[in-house]
PDB file of C-alpha atoms in Angstrom:
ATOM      1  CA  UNK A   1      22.852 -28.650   4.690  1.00  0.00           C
ATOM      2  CA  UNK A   2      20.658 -31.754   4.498  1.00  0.00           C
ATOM      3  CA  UNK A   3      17.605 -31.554   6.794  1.00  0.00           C
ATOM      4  CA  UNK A   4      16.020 -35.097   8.470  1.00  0.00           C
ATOM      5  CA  UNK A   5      12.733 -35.426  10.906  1.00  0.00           C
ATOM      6  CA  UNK A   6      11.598 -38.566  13.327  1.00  0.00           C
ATOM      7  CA  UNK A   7       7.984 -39.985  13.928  1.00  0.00           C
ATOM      8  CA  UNK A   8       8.004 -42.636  16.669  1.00  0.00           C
ATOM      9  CA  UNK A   9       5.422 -45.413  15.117  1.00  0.00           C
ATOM     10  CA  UNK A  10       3.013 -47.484  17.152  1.00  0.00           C
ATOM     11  CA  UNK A  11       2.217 -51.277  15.230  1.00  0.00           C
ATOM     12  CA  UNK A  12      -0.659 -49.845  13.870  1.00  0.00           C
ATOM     13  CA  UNK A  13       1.610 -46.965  11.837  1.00  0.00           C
ATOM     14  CA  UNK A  14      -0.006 -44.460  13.685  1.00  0.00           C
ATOM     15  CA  UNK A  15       2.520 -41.727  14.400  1.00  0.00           C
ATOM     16  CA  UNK A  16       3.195 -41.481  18.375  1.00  0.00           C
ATOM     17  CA  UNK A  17       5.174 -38.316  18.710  1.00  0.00           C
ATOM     18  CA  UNK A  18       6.996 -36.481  15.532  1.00  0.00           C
ATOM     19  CA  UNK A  19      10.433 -34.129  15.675  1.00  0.00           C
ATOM     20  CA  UNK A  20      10.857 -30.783  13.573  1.00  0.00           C
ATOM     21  CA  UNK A  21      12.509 -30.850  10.576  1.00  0.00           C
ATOM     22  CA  UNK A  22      16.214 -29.498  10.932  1.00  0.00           C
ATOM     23  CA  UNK A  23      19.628 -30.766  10.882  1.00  0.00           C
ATOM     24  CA  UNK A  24      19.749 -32.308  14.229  1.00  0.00           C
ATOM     25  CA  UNK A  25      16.586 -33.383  15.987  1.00  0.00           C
ATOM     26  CA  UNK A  26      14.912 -35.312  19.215  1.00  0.00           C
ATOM     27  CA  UNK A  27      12.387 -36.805  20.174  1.00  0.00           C
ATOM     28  CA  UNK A  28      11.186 -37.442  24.011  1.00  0.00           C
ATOM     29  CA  UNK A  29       8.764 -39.842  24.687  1.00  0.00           C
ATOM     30  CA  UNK A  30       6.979 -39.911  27.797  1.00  0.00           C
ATOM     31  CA  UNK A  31       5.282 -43.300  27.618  1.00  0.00           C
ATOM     32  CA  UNK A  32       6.738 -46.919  28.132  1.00  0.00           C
ATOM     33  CA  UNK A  33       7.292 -48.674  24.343  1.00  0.00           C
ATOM     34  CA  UNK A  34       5.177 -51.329  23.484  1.00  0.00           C
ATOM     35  CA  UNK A  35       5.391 -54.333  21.220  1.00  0.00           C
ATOM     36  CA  UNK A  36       5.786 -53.396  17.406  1.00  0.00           C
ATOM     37  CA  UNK A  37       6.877 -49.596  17.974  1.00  0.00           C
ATOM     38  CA  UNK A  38       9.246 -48.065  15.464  1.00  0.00           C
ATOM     39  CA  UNK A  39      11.594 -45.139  14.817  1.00  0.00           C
ATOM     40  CA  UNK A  40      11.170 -44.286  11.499  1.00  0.00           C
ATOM     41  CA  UNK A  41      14.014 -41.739   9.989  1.00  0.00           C
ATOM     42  CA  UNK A  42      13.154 -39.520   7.090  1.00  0.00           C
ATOM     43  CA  UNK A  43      16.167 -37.687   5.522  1.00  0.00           C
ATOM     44  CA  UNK A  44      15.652 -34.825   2.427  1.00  0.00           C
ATOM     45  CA  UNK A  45      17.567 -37.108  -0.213  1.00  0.00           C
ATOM     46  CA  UNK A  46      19.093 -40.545  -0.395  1.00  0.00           C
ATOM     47  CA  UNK A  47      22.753 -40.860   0.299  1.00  0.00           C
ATOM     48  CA  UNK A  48      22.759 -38.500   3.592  1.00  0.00           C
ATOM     49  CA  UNK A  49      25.191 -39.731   6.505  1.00  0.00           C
ATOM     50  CA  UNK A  50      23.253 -39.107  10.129  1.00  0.00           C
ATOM     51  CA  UNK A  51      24.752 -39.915  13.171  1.00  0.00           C
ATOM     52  CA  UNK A  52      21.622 -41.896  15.029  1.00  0.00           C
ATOM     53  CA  UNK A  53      21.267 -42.440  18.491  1.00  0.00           C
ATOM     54  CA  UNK A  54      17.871 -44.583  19.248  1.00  0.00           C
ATOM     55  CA  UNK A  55      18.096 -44.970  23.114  1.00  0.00           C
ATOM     56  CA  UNK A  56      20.698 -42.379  25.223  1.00  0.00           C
ATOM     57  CA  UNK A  57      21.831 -45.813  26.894  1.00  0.00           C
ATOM     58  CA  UNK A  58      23.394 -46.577  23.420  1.00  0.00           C
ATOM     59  CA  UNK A  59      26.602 -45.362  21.363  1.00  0.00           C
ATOM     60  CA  UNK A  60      25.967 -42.852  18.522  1.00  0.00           C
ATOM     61  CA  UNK A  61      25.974 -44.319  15.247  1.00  0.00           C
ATOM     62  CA  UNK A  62      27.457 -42.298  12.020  1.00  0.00           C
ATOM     63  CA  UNK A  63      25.003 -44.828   9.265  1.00  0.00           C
ATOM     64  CA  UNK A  64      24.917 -43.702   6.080  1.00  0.00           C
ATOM     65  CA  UNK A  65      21.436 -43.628   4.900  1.00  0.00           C
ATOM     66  CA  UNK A  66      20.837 -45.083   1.529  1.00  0.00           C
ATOM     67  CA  UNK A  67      17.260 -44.384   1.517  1.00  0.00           C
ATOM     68  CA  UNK A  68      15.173 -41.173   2.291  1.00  0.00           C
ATOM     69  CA  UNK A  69      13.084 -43.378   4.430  1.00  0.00           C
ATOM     70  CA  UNK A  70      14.849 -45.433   6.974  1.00  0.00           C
ATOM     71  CA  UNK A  71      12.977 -47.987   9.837  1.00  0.00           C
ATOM     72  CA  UNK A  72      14.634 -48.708  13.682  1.00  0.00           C
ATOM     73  CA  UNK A  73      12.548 -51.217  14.856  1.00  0.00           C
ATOM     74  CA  UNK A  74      12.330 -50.989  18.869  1.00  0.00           C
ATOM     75  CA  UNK A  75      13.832 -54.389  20.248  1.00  0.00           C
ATOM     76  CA  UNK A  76      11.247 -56.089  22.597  1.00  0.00           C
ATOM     77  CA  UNK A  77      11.060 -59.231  24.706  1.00  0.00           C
ATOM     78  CA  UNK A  78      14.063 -61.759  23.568  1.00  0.00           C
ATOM     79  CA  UNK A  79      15.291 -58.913  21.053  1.00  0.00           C
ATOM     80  CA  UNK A  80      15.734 -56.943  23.842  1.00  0.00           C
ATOM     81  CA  UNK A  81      18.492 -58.841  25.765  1.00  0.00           C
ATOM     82  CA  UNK A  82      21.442 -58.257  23.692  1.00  0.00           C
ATOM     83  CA  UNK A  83      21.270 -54.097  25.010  1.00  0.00           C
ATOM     84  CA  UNK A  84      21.793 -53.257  28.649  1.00  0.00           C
ATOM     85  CA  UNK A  85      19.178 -53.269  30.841  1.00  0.00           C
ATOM     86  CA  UNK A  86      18.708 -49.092  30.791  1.00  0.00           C
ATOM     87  CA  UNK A  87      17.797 -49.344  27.309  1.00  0.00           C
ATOM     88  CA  UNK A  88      14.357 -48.646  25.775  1.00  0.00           C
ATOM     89  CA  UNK A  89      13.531 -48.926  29.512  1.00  0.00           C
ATOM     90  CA  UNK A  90      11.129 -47.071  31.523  1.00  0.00           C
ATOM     91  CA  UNK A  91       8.462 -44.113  30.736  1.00  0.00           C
ATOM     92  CA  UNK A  92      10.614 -41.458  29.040  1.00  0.00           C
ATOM     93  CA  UNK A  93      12.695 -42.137  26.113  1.00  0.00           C
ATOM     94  CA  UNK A  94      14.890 -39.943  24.119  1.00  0.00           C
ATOM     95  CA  UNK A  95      15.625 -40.617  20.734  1.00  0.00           C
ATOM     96  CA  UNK A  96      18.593 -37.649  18.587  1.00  0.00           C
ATOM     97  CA  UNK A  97      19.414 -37.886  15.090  1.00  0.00           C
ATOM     98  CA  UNK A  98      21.748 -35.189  13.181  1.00  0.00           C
ATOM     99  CA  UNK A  99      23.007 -35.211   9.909  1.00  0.00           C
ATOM    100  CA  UNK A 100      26.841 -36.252   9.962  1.00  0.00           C
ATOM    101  CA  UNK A 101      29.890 -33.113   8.936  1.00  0.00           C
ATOM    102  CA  UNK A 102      32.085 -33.617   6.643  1.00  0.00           C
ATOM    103  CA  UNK A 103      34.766 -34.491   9.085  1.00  0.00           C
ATOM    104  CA  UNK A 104      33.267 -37.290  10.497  1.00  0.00           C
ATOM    105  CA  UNK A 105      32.283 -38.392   6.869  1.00  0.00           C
ATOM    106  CA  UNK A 106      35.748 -38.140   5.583  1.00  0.00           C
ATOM    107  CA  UNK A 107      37.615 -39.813   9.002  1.00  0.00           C
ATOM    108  CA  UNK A 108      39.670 -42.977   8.678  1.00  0.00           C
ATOM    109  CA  UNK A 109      37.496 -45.312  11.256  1.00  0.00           C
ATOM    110  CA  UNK A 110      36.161 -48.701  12.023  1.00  0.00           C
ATOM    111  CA  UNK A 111      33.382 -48.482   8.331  1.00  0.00           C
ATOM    112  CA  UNK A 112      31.636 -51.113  10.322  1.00  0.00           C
ATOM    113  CA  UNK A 113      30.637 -50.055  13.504  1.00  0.00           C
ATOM    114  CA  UNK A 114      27.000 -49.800  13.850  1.00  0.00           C
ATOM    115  CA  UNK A 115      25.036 -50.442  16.927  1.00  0.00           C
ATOM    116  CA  UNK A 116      21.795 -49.660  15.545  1.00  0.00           C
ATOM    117  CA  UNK A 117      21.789 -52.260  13.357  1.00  0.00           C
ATOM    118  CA  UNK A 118      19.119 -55.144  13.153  1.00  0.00           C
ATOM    119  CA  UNK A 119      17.784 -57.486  11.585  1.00  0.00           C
ATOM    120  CA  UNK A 120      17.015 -57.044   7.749  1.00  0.00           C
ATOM    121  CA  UNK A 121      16.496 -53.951   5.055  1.00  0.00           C
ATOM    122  CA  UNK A 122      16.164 -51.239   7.274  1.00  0.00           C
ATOM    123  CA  UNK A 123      17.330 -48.888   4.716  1.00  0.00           C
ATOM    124  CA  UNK A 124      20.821 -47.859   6.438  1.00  0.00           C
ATOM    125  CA  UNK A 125      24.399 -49.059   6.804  1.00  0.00           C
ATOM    126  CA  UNK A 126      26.734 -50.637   7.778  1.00  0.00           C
ATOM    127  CA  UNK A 127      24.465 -53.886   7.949  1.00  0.00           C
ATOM    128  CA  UNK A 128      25.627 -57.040   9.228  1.00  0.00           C
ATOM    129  CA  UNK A 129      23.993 -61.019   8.013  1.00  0.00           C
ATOM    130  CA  UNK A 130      24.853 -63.996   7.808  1.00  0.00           C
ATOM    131  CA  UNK A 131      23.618 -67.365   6.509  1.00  0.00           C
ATOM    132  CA  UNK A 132      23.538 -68.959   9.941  1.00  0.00           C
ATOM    133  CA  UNK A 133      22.738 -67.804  13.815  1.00  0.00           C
ATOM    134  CA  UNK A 134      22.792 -70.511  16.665  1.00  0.00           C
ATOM    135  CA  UNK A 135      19.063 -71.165  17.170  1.00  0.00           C
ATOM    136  CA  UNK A 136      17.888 -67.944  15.665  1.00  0.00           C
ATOM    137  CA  UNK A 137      18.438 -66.477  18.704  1.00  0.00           C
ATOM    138  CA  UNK A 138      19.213 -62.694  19.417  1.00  0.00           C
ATOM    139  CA  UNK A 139      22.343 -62.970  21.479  1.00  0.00           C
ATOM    140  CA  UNK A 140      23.733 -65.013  18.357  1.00  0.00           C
ATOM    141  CA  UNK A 141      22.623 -62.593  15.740  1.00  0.00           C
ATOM    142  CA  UNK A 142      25.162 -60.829  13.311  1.00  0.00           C
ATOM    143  CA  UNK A 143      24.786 -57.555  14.184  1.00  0.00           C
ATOM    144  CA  UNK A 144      26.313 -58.313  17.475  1.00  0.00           C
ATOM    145  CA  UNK A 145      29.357 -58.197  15.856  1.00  0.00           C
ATOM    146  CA  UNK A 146      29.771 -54.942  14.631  1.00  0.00           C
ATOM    147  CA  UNK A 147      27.936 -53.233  18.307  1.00  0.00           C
ATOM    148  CA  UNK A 148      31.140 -51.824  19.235  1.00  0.00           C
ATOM    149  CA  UNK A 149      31.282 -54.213  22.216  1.00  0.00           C
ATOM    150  CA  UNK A 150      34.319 -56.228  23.009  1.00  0.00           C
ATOM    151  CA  UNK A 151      33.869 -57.943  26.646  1.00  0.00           C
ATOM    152  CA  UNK A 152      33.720 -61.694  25.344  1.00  0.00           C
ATOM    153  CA  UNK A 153      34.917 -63.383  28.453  1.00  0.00           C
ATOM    154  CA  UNK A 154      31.216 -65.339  28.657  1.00  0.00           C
ATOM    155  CA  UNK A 155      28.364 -65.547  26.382  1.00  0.00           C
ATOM    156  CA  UNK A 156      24.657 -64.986  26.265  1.00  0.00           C
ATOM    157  CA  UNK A 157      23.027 -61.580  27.279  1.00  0.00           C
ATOM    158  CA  UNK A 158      24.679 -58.194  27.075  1.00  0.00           C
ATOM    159  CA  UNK A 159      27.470 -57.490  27.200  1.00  0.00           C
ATOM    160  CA  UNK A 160      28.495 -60.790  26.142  1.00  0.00           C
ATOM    161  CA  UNK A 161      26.488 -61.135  22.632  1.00  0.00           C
ATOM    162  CA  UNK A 162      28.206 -62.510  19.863  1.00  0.00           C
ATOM    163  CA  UNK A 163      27.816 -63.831  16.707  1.00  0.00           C
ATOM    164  CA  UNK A 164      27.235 -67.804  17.312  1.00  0.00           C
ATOM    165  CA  UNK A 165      27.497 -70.008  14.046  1.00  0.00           C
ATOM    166  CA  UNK A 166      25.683 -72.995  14.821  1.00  0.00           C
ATOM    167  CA  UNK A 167      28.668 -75.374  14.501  1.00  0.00           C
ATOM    168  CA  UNK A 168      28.525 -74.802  10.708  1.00  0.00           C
ATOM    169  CA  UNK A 169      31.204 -75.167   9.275  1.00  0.00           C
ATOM    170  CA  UNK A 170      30.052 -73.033   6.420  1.00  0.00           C
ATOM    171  CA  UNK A 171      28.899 -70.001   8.186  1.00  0.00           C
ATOM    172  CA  UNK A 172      29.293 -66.658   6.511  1.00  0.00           C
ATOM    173  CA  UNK A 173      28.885 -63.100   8.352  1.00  0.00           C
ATOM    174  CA  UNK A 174      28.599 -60.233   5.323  1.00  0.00           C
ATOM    175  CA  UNK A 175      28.725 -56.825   6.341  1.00  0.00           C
ATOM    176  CA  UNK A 176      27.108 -54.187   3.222  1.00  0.00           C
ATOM    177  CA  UNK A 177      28.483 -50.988   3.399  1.00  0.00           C
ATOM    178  CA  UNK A 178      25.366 -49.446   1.404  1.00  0.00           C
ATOM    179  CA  UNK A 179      27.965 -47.693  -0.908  1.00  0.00           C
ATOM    180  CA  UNK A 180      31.740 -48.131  -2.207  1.00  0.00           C
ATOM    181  CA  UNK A 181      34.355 -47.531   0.652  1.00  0.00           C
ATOM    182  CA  UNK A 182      38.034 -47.753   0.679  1.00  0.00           C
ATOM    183  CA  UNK A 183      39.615 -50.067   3.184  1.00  0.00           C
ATOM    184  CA  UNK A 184      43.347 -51.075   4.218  1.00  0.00           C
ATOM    185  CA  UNK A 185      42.743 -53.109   7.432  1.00  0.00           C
ATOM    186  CA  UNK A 186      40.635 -55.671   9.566  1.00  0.00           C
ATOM    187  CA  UNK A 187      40.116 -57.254  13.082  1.00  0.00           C
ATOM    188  CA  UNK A 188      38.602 -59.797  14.827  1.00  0.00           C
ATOM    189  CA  UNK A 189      37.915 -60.175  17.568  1.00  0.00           C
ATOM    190  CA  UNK A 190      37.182 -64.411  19.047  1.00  0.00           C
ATOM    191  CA  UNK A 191      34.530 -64.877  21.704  1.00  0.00           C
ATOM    192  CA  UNK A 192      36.793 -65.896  24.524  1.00  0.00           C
ATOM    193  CA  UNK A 193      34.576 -67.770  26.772  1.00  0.00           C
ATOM    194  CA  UNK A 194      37.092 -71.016  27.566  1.00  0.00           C
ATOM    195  CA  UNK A 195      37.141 -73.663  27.774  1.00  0.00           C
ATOM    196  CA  UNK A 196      33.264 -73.218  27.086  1.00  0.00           C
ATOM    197  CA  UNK A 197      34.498 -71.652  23.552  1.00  0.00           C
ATOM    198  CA  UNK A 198      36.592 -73.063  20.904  1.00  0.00           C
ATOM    199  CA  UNK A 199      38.816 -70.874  18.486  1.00  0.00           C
ATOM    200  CA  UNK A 200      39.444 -70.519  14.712  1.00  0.00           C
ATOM    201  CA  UNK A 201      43.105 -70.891  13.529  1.00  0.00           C
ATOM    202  CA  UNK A 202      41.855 -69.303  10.339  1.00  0.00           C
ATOM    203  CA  UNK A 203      39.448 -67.659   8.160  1.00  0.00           C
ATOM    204  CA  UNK A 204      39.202 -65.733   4.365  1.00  0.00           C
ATOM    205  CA  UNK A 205      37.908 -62.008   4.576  1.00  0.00           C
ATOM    206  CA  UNK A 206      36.190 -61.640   0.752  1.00  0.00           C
ATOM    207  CA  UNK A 207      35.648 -58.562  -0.354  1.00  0.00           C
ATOM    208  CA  UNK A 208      33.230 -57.135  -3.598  1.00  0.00           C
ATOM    209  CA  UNK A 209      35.824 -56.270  -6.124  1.00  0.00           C
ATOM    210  CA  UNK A 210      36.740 -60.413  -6.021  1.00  0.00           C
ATOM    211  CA  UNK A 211      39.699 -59.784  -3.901  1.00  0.00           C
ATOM    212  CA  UNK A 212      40.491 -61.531  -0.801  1.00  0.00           C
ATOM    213  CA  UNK A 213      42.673 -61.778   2.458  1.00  0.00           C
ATOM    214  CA  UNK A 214      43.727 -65.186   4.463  1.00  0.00           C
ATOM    215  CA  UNK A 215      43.774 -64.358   8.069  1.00  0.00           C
ATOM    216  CA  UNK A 216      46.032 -66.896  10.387  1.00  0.00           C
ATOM    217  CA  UNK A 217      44.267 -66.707  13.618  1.00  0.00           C
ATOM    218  CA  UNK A 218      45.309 -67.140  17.491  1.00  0.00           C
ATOM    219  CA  UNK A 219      43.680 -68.443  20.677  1.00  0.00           C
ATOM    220  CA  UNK A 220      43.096 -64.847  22.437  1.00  0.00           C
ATOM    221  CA  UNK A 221      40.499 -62.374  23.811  1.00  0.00           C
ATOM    222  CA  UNK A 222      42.200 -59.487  22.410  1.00  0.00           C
ATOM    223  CA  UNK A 223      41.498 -57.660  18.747  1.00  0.00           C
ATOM    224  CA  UNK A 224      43.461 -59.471  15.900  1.00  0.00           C
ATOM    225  CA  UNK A 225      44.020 -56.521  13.236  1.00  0.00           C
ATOM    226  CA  UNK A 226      45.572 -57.526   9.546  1.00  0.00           C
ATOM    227  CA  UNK A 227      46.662 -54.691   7.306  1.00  0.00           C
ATOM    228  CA  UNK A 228      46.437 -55.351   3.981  1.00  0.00           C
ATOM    229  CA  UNK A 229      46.460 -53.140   0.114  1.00  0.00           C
ATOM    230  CA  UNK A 230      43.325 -50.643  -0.501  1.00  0.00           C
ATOM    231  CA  UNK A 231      41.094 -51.219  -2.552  1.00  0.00           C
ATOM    232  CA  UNK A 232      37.125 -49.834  -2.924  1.00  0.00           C
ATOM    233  CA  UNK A 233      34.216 -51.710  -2.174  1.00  0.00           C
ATOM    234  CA  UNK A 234      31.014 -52.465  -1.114  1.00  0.00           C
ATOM    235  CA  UNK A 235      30.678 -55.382   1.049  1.00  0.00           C
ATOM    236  CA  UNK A 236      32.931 -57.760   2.832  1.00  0.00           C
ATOM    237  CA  UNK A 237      32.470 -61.680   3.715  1.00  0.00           C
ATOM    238  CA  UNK A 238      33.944 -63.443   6.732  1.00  0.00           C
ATOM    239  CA  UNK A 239      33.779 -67.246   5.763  1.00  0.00           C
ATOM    240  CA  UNK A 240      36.052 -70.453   5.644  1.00  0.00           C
ATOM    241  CA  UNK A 241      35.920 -70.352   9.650  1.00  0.00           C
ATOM    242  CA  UNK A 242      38.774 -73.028  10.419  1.00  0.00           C
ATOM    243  CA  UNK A 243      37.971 -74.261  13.770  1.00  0.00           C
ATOM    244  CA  UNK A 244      41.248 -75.550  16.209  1.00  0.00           C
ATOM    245  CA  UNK A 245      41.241 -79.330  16.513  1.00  0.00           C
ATOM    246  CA  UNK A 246      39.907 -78.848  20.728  1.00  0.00           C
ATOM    247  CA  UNK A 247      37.562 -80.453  22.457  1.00  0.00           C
ATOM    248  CA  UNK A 248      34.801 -77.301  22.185  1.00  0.00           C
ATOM    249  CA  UNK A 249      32.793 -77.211  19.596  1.00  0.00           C
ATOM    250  CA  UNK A 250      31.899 -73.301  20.076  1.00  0.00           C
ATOM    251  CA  UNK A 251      34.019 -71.172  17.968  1.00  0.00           C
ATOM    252  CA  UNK A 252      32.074 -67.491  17.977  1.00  0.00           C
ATOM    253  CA  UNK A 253      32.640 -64.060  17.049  1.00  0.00           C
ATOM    254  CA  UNK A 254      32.452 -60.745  19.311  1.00  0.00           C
ATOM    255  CA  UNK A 255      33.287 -58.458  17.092  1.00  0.00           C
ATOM    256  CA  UNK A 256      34.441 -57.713  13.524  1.00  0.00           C
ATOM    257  CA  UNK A 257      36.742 -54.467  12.339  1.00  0.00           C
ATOM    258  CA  UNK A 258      36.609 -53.086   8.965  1.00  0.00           C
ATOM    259  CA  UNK A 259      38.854 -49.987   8.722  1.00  0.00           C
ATOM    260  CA  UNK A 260      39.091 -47.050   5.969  1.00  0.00           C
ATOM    261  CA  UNK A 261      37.617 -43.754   4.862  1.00  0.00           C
TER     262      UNK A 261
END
């Protein structure tokens, strides 16, 4: 069995409060965050699968950890707005990380659900980017879309992040696996905010091995799932965004689906 260990980092480096080394481990912190803190997640060999929970307001994550060294950055100020309100809140944190079983591993499930994702090489995966976010702004960023949160009825702060493109027409969300995966299905699901939102009628799902899909899409708040042939990979692109000829000019994205083992 793999082992893993935490250190909770201040800005300086300087290690904060430190787990054993085990198979599954916690921290508790009794001490409000402060700007720059870090989780940093230390597992006995690349490739390991942990299922990481930084806050115990969030969803556990099963990431697969590409690195032995892997960096959570604690979300502050306008970072902080995408989570609820409970997390990274307050004077006593806990923080659990165990290594994934083979079960989980080895389950057919949504590949791309992560909500500990952020923003660039953190050294796990599924990761979420994208060439454009609506003013840079957190609530707009990429890895809103694969949080595992689907209320899109507004947009803005939690729960109602999304990805926002900008009004590019050219926008591109990528979401890297880490490693080859085998997928058979997709779904989106449109940020549903109307008439404040607009709608795409149709976009191309590209995936690593130069294949692709063409997915016809409808004006709705619910998920949109396409089934398509397997095939192994390593990332896939959501791009050619066709926007419906309304009024809005606000097409977004609450969530994207990538299903497989």
């Amino acid at each position: 069995m793999s082992t893993i260990k935490m250190k909770l980092l201040d800005k300086n480096s300087r290690t904060l409060v430190a787990s054993a080394e085990d198979d599954c481990v916690s921290i508790v912190y009794s001490a409000a965050y402060n700007e720059g803190d870090a989780i940093l997640l230390e597992t006995d060999a690349e490739g390991t699968y942990c299922v990481f929970q930084p806050d115990d307001a969030l969803v556990p994550s099963l990431i697969y950890c590409k690195e032995r060294v892997c960096k959570y950055k604690i979300p502050f100020g306008s970072d902080k707005i995408v989570f609820s309100p409970k997390a990274f809140a307050g004077d006593r944190h806990l923080i659990r990380t165990r290594v994934a079983t083979d079960a989980e591993v080895s389950t057919y499930r949504n590949l791309a659900l992560n909500t500990a994702d952020r923003h660039g090489d953190n050294g796990y995966f599924p990761h979420a980017s994208a060439n454009v976010e609506t003013r840079g702004e957190a609530v707009f960023a990429a890895y809103n879309a694969i949080d595992g949160i689907f209320e899109n009825a507004s947009h803005g702060e939690w729960p109602y992040e999304s990805w926002g493109i900008n009004r590019d027409p050219e926008a591109a969300l990528t979401i890297d696996f880490g490693r080859e995966v085998e997928v058979d299905a997709a779904a989106l699901t449109l940020r549903a905010d109307f008439p404040h939102d607009s709608y795409w009628t149709a976009a191309t799902l590209t995936f690593s091995d130069g294949s692709e899909e063409i997915l016809q899409l409808v004006k709705t708040p619910k998920p949109q799932k396409f089934t398509f042939e397997k095939r192994k990979i390593t990332w896939a692109k959501l791009s050619n965004l066709i926007k419906a000829e309304d009024e809005s000019p606000f097409p977004a994205l609450t969530q994207i689906e990538v299903f497989g083992v």
